Structures are given as structure tokens and as C-alpha cells.
PDB file of C-alpha atoms in Angstrom:
ATOM      1  CA  UNK A   1     -12.505  11.202  13.903  1.00 80.00           C
ATOM      2  CA  UNK A   2     -15.323   9.661  15.171  1.00 79.00           C
ATOM      3  CA  UNK A   3     -13.185   6.165  13.346  1.00 78.00           C
ATOM      4  CA  UNK A   4     -10.041   6.776  14.780  1.00 80.00           C
ATOM      5  CA  UNK A   5     -10.602   8.428  18.452  1.00 87.00           C
ATOM      6  CA  UNK A   6      -8.099  11.414  17.882  1.00 88.00           C
ATOM      7  CA  UNK A   7      -9.414  14.789  19.316  1.00 91.00           C
ATOM      8  CA  UNK A   8      -9.007  18.136  17.654  1.00 92.00           C
ATOM      9  CA  UNK A   9      -6.876  19.236  20.325  1.00 92.00           C
ATOM     10  CA  UNK A  10      -4.530  16.018  18.962  1.00 92.00           C
ATOM     11  CA  UNK A  11      -5.005  16.826  16.117  1.00 92.00           C
ATOM     12  CA  UNK A  12      -3.761  20.289  15.900  1.00 91.00           C
ATOM     13  CA  UNK A  13      -0.333  19.234  17.854  1.00 92.00           C
ATOM     14  CA  UNK A  14      -0.068  16.987  15.063  1.00 89.00           C
ATOM     15  CA  UNK A  15      -0.202  20.223  12.969  1.00 91.00           C
ATOM     16  CA  UNK A  16       2.284  21.864  15.452  1.00 92.00           C
ATOM     17  CA  UNK A  17      -0.588  24.212  15.519  1.00 92.00           C
ATOM     18  CA  UNK A  18      -2.017  25.396  18.788  1.00 92.00           C
ATOM     19  CA  UNK A  19      -4.625  22.457  20.864  1.00 92.00           C
ATOM     20  CA  UNK A  20      -7.414  25.204  20.098  1.00 92.00           C
ATOM     21  CA  UNK A  21      -6.368  25.461  16.088  1.00 92.00           C
ATOM     22  CA  UNK A  22      -8.775  22.633  14.727  1.00 91.00           C
ATOM     23  CA  UNK A  23     -11.711  23.754  16.749  1.00 91.00           C
ATOM     24  CA  UNK A  24     -11.052  27.203  15.573  1.00 91.00           C
ATOM     25  CA  UNK A  25     -12.170  26.474  11.850  1.00 89.00           C
ATOM     26  CA  UNK A  26     -14.330  24.110  12.688  1.00 87.00           C
ATOM     27  CA  UNK A  27     -16.462  26.668  15.012  1.00 88.00           C
ATOM     28  CA  UNK A  28     -15.271  29.989  14.052  1.00 88.00           C
ATOM     29  CA  UNK A  29     -14.403  29.882  10.761  1.00 86.00           C
ATOM     30  CA  UNK A  30     -11.271  31.388  11.840  1.00 87.00           C
ATOM     31  CA  UNK A  31      -8.656  30.276   9.156  1.00 86.00           C
ATOM     32  CA  UNK A  32     -11.186  30.108   6.568  1.00 84.00           C
ATOM     33  CA  UNK A  33      -9.416  27.399   4.562  1.00 80.00           C
ATOM     34  CA  UNK A  34      -7.108  25.617   5.963  1.00 82.00           C
ATOM     35  CA  UNK A  35      -2.832  25.384   4.476  1.00 85.00           C
ATOM     36  CA  UNK A  36      -2.742  22.930   1.393  1.00 83.00           C
ATOM     37  CA  UNK A  37       0.319  20.836   3.775  1.00 85.00           C
ATOM     38  CA  UNK A  38      -2.228  20.526   6.234  1.00 88.00           C
ATOM     39  CA  UNK A  39      -4.970  18.922   4.050  1.00 86.00           C
ATOM     40  CA  UNK A  40      -2.205  16.732   3.248  1.00 81.00           C
ATOM     41  CA  UNK A  41      -1.091  15.851   6.443  1.00 85.00           C
ATOM     42  CA  UNK A  42      -4.479  14.834   7.627  1.00 87.00           C
ATOM     43  CA  UNK A  43      -5.630  12.739   5.017  1.00 82.00           C
ATOM     44  CA  UNK A  44      -2.656  11.368   5.687  1.00 78.00           C
ATOM     45  CA  UNK A  45      -3.451  10.427   9.012  1.00 84.00           C
ATOM     46  CA  UNK A  46      -7.142   9.743   7.924  1.00 82.00           C
ATOM     47  CA  UNK A  47      -5.857   7.584   5.190  1.00 76.00           C
ATOM     48  CA  UNK A  48      -7.911   9.119   2.908  1.00 76.00           C
ATOM     49  CA  UNK A  49      -7.696  11.330  -0.659  1.00 73.00           C
ATOM     50  CA  UNK A  50      -7.335  15.051  -0.105  1.00 76.00           C
ATOM     51  CA  UNK A  51     -10.938  15.539  -2.153  1.00 74.00           C
ATOM     52  CA  UNK A  52     -12.217  13.700   0.900  1.00 77.00           C
ATOM     53  CA  UNK A  53     -10.934  17.152   2.436  1.00 79.00           C
ATOM     54  CA  UNK A  54     -12.158  19.903   0.941  1.00 75.00           C
ATOM     55  CA  UNK A  55      -9.015  19.727  -1.425  1.00 74.00           C
ATOM     56  CA  UNK A  56      -8.558  19.053  -5.034  1.00 68.00           C
ATOM     57  CA  UNK A  57     -10.128  16.656  -7.273  1.00 63.00           C
ATOM     58  CA  UNK A  58      -7.787  13.514  -8.864  1.00 62.00           C
ATOM     59  CA  UNK A  59      -9.184  14.427 -12.608  1.00 63.00           C
ATOM     60  CA  UNK A  60      -9.538  11.286 -14.479  1.00 72.00           C
ATOM     61  CA  UNK A  61      -7.152   9.295 -11.871  1.00 77.00           C
ATOM     62  CA  UNK A  62      -8.095   6.338  -9.342  1.00 79.00           C
ATOM     63  CA  UNK A  63      -6.686   6.674  -6.409  1.00 76.00           C
ATOM     64  CA  UNK A  64      -5.450   3.677  -5.314  1.00 83.00           C
ATOM     65  CA  UNK A  65      -5.031   2.930  -1.026  1.00 78.00           C
ATOM     66  CA  UNK A  66      -1.160   2.803  -0.328  1.00 80.00           C
ATOM     67  CA  UNK A  67      -0.480   0.975   3.077  1.00 75.00           C
ATOM     68  CA  UNK A  68       2.938   1.665   5.311  1.00 64.00           C
ATOM     69  CA  UNK A  69       4.254  -1.767   4.733  1.00 62.00           C
ATOM     70  CA  UNK A  70       6.097  -3.431   2.865  1.00 63.00           C
ATOM     71  CA  UNK A  71       6.662  -6.587   1.482  1.00 65.00           C
ATOM     72  CA  UNK A  72      10.137  -8.182   2.116  1.00 58.00           C
ATOM     73  CA  UNK A  73      12.350  -8.932  -0.677  1.00 64.00           C
ATOM     74  CA  UNK A  74      14.196 -11.695   2.094  1.00 54.00           C
ATOM     75  CA  UNK A  75      13.478 -13.111   4.998  1.00 52.00           C
ATOM     76  CA  UNK A  76      10.192 -11.515   5.039  1.00 49.00           C
ATOM     77  CA  UNK A  77       9.171  -9.371   7.443  1.00 47.00           C
ATOM     78  CA  UNK A  78       6.276  -8.931  10.689  1.00 41.00           C
ATOM     79  CA  UNK A  79       3.382  -6.547   9.677  1.00 44.00           C
ATOM     80  CA  UNK A  80       1.906  -5.429  12.391  1.00 44.00           C
ATOM     81  CA  UNK A  81      -1.481  -3.110  11.233  1.00 45.00           C
ATOM     82  CA  UNK A  82      -1.551  -2.103   8.351  1.00 47.00           C
ATOM     83  CA  UNK A  83      -1.018   1.704   8.175  1.00 48.00           C
ATOM     84  CA  UNK A  84      -2.301   4.136   5.432  1.00 55.00           C
ATOM     85  CA  UNK A  85      -0.106   6.323   3.985  1.00 60.00           C
ATOM     86  CA  UNK A  86      -1.821   8.780   1.438  1.00 62.00           C
ATOM     87  CA  UNK A  87      -3.387   7.489  -1.946  1.00 69.00           C
ATOM     88  CA  UNK A  88      -1.411   6.488  -4.904  1.00 77.00           C
ATOM     89  CA  UNK A  89      -2.874   8.153  -8.633  1.00 79.00           C
ATOM     90  CA  UNK A  90      -3.204   5.929 -11.498  1.00 86.00           C
ATOM     91  CA  UNK A  91      -5.327   6.252 -14.403  1.00 85.00           C
ATOM     92  CA  UNK A  92      -8.094   4.166 -15.221  1.00 85.00           C
ATOM     93  CA  UNK A  93      -7.388   3.014 -18.660  1.00 86.00           C
ATOM     94  CA  UNK A  94      -3.697   1.704 -17.140  1.00 89.00           C
ATOM     95  CA  UNK A  95      -5.766  -0.290 -14.157  1.00 91.00           C
ATOM     96  CA  UNK A  96      -8.133  -1.520 -17.355  1.00 91.00           C
ATOM     97  CA  UNK A  97      -4.451  -2.853 -19.457  1.00 91.00           C
ATOM     98  CA  UNK A  98      -3.867  -4.413 -16.018  1.00 94.00           C
ATOM     99  CA  UNK A  99      -7.119  -6.271 -15.502  1.00 94.00           C
ATOM    100  CA  UNK A 100      -7.366  -5.059 -12.820  1.00 94.00           C
ATOM    101  CA  UNK A 101     -10.259  -3.098 -10.780  1.00 91.00           C
ATOM    102  CA  UNK A 102      -9.391   0.046  -8.386  1.00 88.00           C
ATOM    103  CA  UNK A 103     -11.425  -1.759  -5.714  1.00 89.00           C
ATOM    104  CA  UNK A 104      -8.994  -4.455  -5.651  1.00 93.00           C
ATOM    105  CA  UNK A 105      -5.962  -2.650  -6.278  1.00 93.00           C
ATOM    106  CA  UNK A 106      -3.334  -1.809  -3.351  1.00 92.00           C
ATOM    107  CA  UNK A 107      -0.218  -0.091  -2.996  1.00 92.00           C
ATOM    108  CA  UNK A 108       2.826  -1.224  -1.128  1.00 92.00           C
ATOM    109  CA  UNK A 109       6.880  -1.255  -0.931  1.00 91.00           C
ATOM    110  CA  UNK A 110       9.555  -3.298  -1.633  1.00 92.00           C
ATOM    111  CA  UNK A 111      11.750  -4.254   0.950  1.00 91.00           C
ATOM    112  CA  UNK A 112      15.318  -6.253   0.480  1.00 91.00           C
ATOM    113  CA  UNK A 113      17.039  -7.365  -2.780  1.00 92.00           C
ATOM    114  CA  UNK A 114      16.203 -11.420  -1.908  1.00 93.00           C
ATOM    115  CA  UNK A 115      13.769 -10.554  -5.608  1.00 95.00           C
ATOM    116  CA  UNK A 116      16.789  -8.550  -7.271  1.00 95.00           C
ATOM    117  CA  UNK A 117      16.194  -8.109 -10.755  1.00 95.00           C
ATOM    118  CA  UNK A 118      12.736  -7.771 -11.049  1.00 95.00           C
ATOM    119  CA  UNK A 119      12.029  -5.776  -8.362  1.00 95.00           C
ATOM    120  CA  UNK A 120      14.631  -3.457  -6.562  1.00 93.00           C
ATOM    121  CA  UNK A 121      14.693  -2.200  -2.531  1.00 91.00           C
ATOM    122  CA  UNK A 122      12.211   0.804  -2.051  1.00 90.00           C
ATOM    123  CA  UNK A 123       9.546   0.149  -5.424  1.00 93.00           C
ATOM    124  CA  UNK A 124       5.791   0.513  -5.214  1.00 93.00           C
ATOM    125  CA  UNK A 125       4.830  -2.282  -6.405  1.00 95.00           C
ATOM    126  CA  UNK A 126       1.091  -2.456  -7.723  1.00 95.00           C
ATOM    127  CA  UNK A 127      -1.099  -5.671  -5.774  1.00 96.00           C
ATOM    128  CA  UNK A 128      -4.529  -7.411  -7.568  1.00 97.00           C
ATOM    129  CA  UNK A 129      -6.635  -8.846  -4.429  1.00 95.00           C
ATOM    130  CA  UNK A 130      -8.965 -10.440  -6.918  1.00 96.00           C
ATOM    131  CA  UNK A 131      -5.923 -12.276  -8.283  1.00 96.00           C
ATOM    132  CA  UNK A 132      -4.821 -14.896  -5.725  1.00 96.00           C
ATOM    133  CA  UNK A 133      -4.991 -18.423  -7.356  1.00 95.00           C
ATOM    134  CA  UNK A 134      -1.526 -19.627  -8.528  1.00 95.00           C
ATOM    135  CA  UNK A 135      -2.131 -21.007 -12.235  1.00 91.00           C
ATOM    136  CA  UNK A 136       0.309 -22.038 -14.867  1.00 89.00           C
ATOM    137  CA  UNK A 137       3.528 -21.271 -14.684  1.00 91.00           C
ATOM    138  CA  UNK A 138       2.857 -18.921 -11.716  1.00 94.00           C
ATOM    139  CA  UNK A 139       4.054 -15.424 -11.311  1.00 96.00           C
ATOM    140  CA  UNK A 140       4.846 -12.265  -8.802  1.00 97.00           C
ATOM    141  CA  UNK A 141       2.926 -12.708  -5.708  1.00 97.00           C
ATOM    142  CA  UNK A 142       2.229 -10.571  -2.012  1.00 96.00           C
ATOM    143  CA  UNK A 143       1.595 -13.638   0.399  1.00 95.00           C
ATOM    144  CA  UNK A 144       2.065 -14.181   4.570  1.00 94.00           C
ATOM    145  CA  UNK A 145       4.066 -17.083   5.375  1.00 93.00           C
ATOM    146  CA  UNK A 146       4.784 -18.055   8.820  1.00 90.00           C
ATOM    147  CA  UNK A 147       2.768 -14.643   9.566  1.00 89.00           C
ATOM    148  CA  UNK A 148       5.554 -12.547   7.894  1.00 91.00           C
ATOM    149  CA  UNK A 149       4.645 -10.403   4.674  1.00 91.00           C
ATOM    150  CA  UNK A 150       6.555 -11.055   1.612  1.00 93.00           C
ATOM    151  CA  UNK A 151       6.905 -10.701  -1.792  1.00 95.00           C
ATOM    152  CA  UNK A 152       7.777 -13.507  -4.008  1.00 96.00           C
ATOM    153  CA  UNK A 153       7.372 -15.606  -7.241  1.00 97.00           C
ATOM    154  CA  UNK A 154       4.389 -18.945  -6.429  1.00 97.00           C
ATOM    155  CA  UNK A 155       5.154 -21.667  -8.718  1.00 96.00           C
ATOM    156  CA  UNK A 156       2.507 -25.059  -8.026  1.00 94.00           C
ATOM    157  CA  UNK A 157       5.243 -27.975  -6.888  1.00 88.00           C
ATOM    158  CA  UNK A 158       5.202 -31.325  -6.173  1.00 87.00           C
ATOM    159  CA  UNK A 159       4.438 -31.377  -2.755  1.00 85.00           C
ATOM    160  CA  UNK A 160       2.582 -28.388  -2.857  1.00 93.00           C
ATOM    161  CA  UNK A 161       3.990 -24.848  -3.568  1.00 96.00           C
ATOM    162  CA  UNK A 162       7.486 -23.349  -4.727  1.00 96.00           C
ATOM    163  CA  UNK A 163       7.957 -19.706  -2.728  1.00 96.00           C
ATOM    164  CA  UNK A 164      10.894 -18.151  -5.406  1.00 96.00           C
ATOM    165  CA  UNK A 165      13.382 -15.549  -4.542  1.00 95.00           C
ATOM    166  CA  UNK A 166      14.364 -14.740  -8.165  1.00 96.00           C
ATOM    167  CA  UNK A 167      17.963 -13.090  -6.899  1.00 95.00           C
ATOM    168  CA  UNK A 168      19.732 -16.731  -7.024  1.00 94.00           C
ATOM    169  CA  UNK A 169      21.695 -15.996  -3.732  1.00 95.00           C
ATOM    170  CA  UNK A 170      18.534 -16.913  -2.104  1.00 94.00           C
ATOM    171  CA  UNK A 171      17.315 -20.208  -1.520  1.00 93.00           C
ATOM    172  CA  UNK A 172      13.698 -21.836  -3.469  1.00 93.00           C
ATOM    173  CA  UNK A 173      11.444 -23.121  -0.345  1.00 94.00           C
ATOM    174  CA  UNK A 174       8.648 -25.369  -1.603  1.00 94.00           C
ATOM    175  CA  UNK A 175       5.903 -24.840   1.301  1.00 96.00           C
ATOM    176  CA  UNK A 176       1.922 -27.121   1.929  1.00 96.00           C
ATOM    177  CA  UNK A 177      -0.098 -24.646  -0.295  1.00 93.00           C
ATOM    178  CA  UNK A 178      -2.330 -24.190   3.533  1.00 94.00           C
ATOM    179  CA  UNK A 179      -0.028 -22.470   4.792  1.00 95.00           C
ATOM    180  CA  UNK A 180       0.636 -19.697   2.562  1.00 96.00           C
ATOM    181  CA  UNK A 181      -1.837 -17.174   2.268  1.00 96.00           C
ATOM    182  CA  UNK A 182      -2.138 -15.516  -0.990  1.00 96.00           C
ATOM    183  CA  UNK A 183      -3.087 -11.960  -0.249  1.00 95.00           C
ATOM    184  CA  UNK A 184      -2.539 -10.451  -4.103  1.00 97.00           C
ATOM    185  CA  UNK A 185      -0.734 -10.777  -7.546  1.00 97.00           C
ATOM    186  CA  UNK A 186       1.734  -8.280  -8.934  1.00 97.00           C
ATOM    187  CA  UNK A 187       0.244  -6.342 -11.595  1.00 96.00           C
ATOM    188  CA  UNK A 188       2.482  -2.956 -11.604  1.00 95.00           C
ATOM    189  CA  UNK A 189       5.824  -1.775 -10.067  1.00 93.00           C
ATOM    190  CA  UNK A 190       6.967   2.237  -9.788  1.00 89.00           C
ATOM    191  CA  UNK A 191      10.576   2.641  -9.760  1.00 87.00           C
ATOM    192  CA  UNK A 192      12.069   5.728  -9.794  1.00 78.00           C
ATOM    193  CA  UNK A 193      15.328   5.862 -11.803  1.00 76.00           C
TER     194      UNK A 193
END
């Protein structure tokens, strides 16, 4: 609460409760336990794991921050801030297999169709912020270009960096390396079937 400046009454109203609900919970112990739905909503609001608010531990899983932004697989999207959603939970074995440190991992949503068939609108991608260099044949990266956040295939090119969309309907751009802020390489994707 101190970090966000939110008051108990504001948070109580966020939960759809009377303004004194959380104050009564903290001071009087009534209710004895927060409802799971209330705890989940507060965890999402604060961008913290439910376990930090007394919820169950995600046994054997590593929590990965989910940013409430979409990396545009299209013309690009402006990003005002990076709000957090409920964290994702991945197996430490999967992160090891992918070569991703938990501290450097984050998950975001793909928006648009420029990376079809590789990435589709709504896919969740795991971004490895440790891997920011374009090496060899390149790879798929989350980048900021012209103030917009996007997911694109990057390759070293003559005179700069090739910013490639996998969808053939989108044109390849060549930009100076200094113009591209590489956030991290896409290491994994999750998709509903």
C-alpha cells in the first residue's frame, strides 16, 4: 500500500466491499481470512504473487511477472506504463531447458497478425531479458522502435538491423542499430488451442 499510495477504503471499494472492510480485517481480524477471490484481486492489483498476501505457495513452480501490455505484431503499439497482471507460474525445469533465468523472465501478450504463422494475436510469450544481442541468423525479439513496443524477427543486415514480420503481407524494414531498443529474445510461447 505504501508503494502505490492506495488507502484501505479504496482497496475495499476495489473489492466491491464497504469502505471499512479491509480496516476491519487488519485491525479487528474480521473476517478471519480474506476470500480467495479478494486475495487474488488484490494480488493482481499490486502485481505480486498471492503467496505474498497469505495465499498458497506455487509448489515447485517459479513465478514469472506478466506485464499487462501487448507487444504489437503489427504496426506497433504505444506503451504508457507496464502494469502487472497475475504472475504466471512455470516449472524451473522448463526455464533451465530454455536457458532462461527466472529473474530475467517476463511474459507478455502478442497483439496483431504481422508475425503469423509463428505468433498469433493473443499468444503469451516468455521474454528472456538477458538475451538482447542479435547473433547468427537472428531471432524473434521484443523491441522498442520509434517509441512503440513490438515483437519482430531481427537479423543483422547491411547498414543496420532488418526488422522482419513473418507474415509476407508486411514489409521488412532496415533501421540503424542505435534506433532499436532490444528488450529481450522470445524464448517460449503459450497458445490456447
